[in-house]
Amino acid sequence: MRDFVFHAQPSRVVFGVGSLRYLEREIDLLGAHRALVLSTPEQQAQAQQLVDRLGSRVAGLFPRAAMHVPVETARDARDEARRLGADCAIAIGGGSTTGLGKAIAMETALPILAIPTTYAGSEMTPIYGVTEAGLKKTGRDPRVLPRTVIYDPELTIQFADRTECD
């Protein structure tokens, strides 16, 4: 047998059907009070449901996440988080939304709570990327790793129906 060292990522994972019901508790555990909710334009309705559910705990909704995280979008989201006094970001969606959260965290140290609706996997890595002038720049930094990930299979059922049977 060979010796090895495994460095585990320090994320908290909440998994289960209906686990979205623990969202308020998970925000509390982050010590946060005012979340900026992130989504793509296509998932704005789903993000709005979170906003409605959280009420006064939401600083605002930023439904402009895009593939490859354009640096302009990341800056706009960062500025919006600061303007609204957000103390955490909730990224609901796939890799694009999680990537936007990571870009915000890189510059603000805001904790990210990821709620994946796809099987992208980026919510479990400290790898980030932004695109500027057509060039994607990537890196690795522990500050961008979402502090909490809520996996609720009810949110991925529509996606699973289209991909798992292919």
GROMACS .gro file of C-alpha atoms in nm, residues 20-29:
model
   10
   20LEU     CA    1  -3.360   2.377  -0.059
   21ARG     CA    2  -3.579   2.410   0.251
   22TYR     CA    3  -3.253   2.450   0.449
   23LEU     CA    4  -3.144   2.760   0.258
   24GLU     CA    5  -3.221   3.008   0.537
   25ARG     CA    6  -3.030   2.797   0.789
   26GLU     CA    7  -2.732   2.774   0.557
   27ILE     CA    8  -2.727   3.151   0.511
   28ASP     CA    9  -2.728   3.186   0.891
   29LEU     CA   10  -2.437   2.942   0.921
   0.00000   0.00000   0.00000
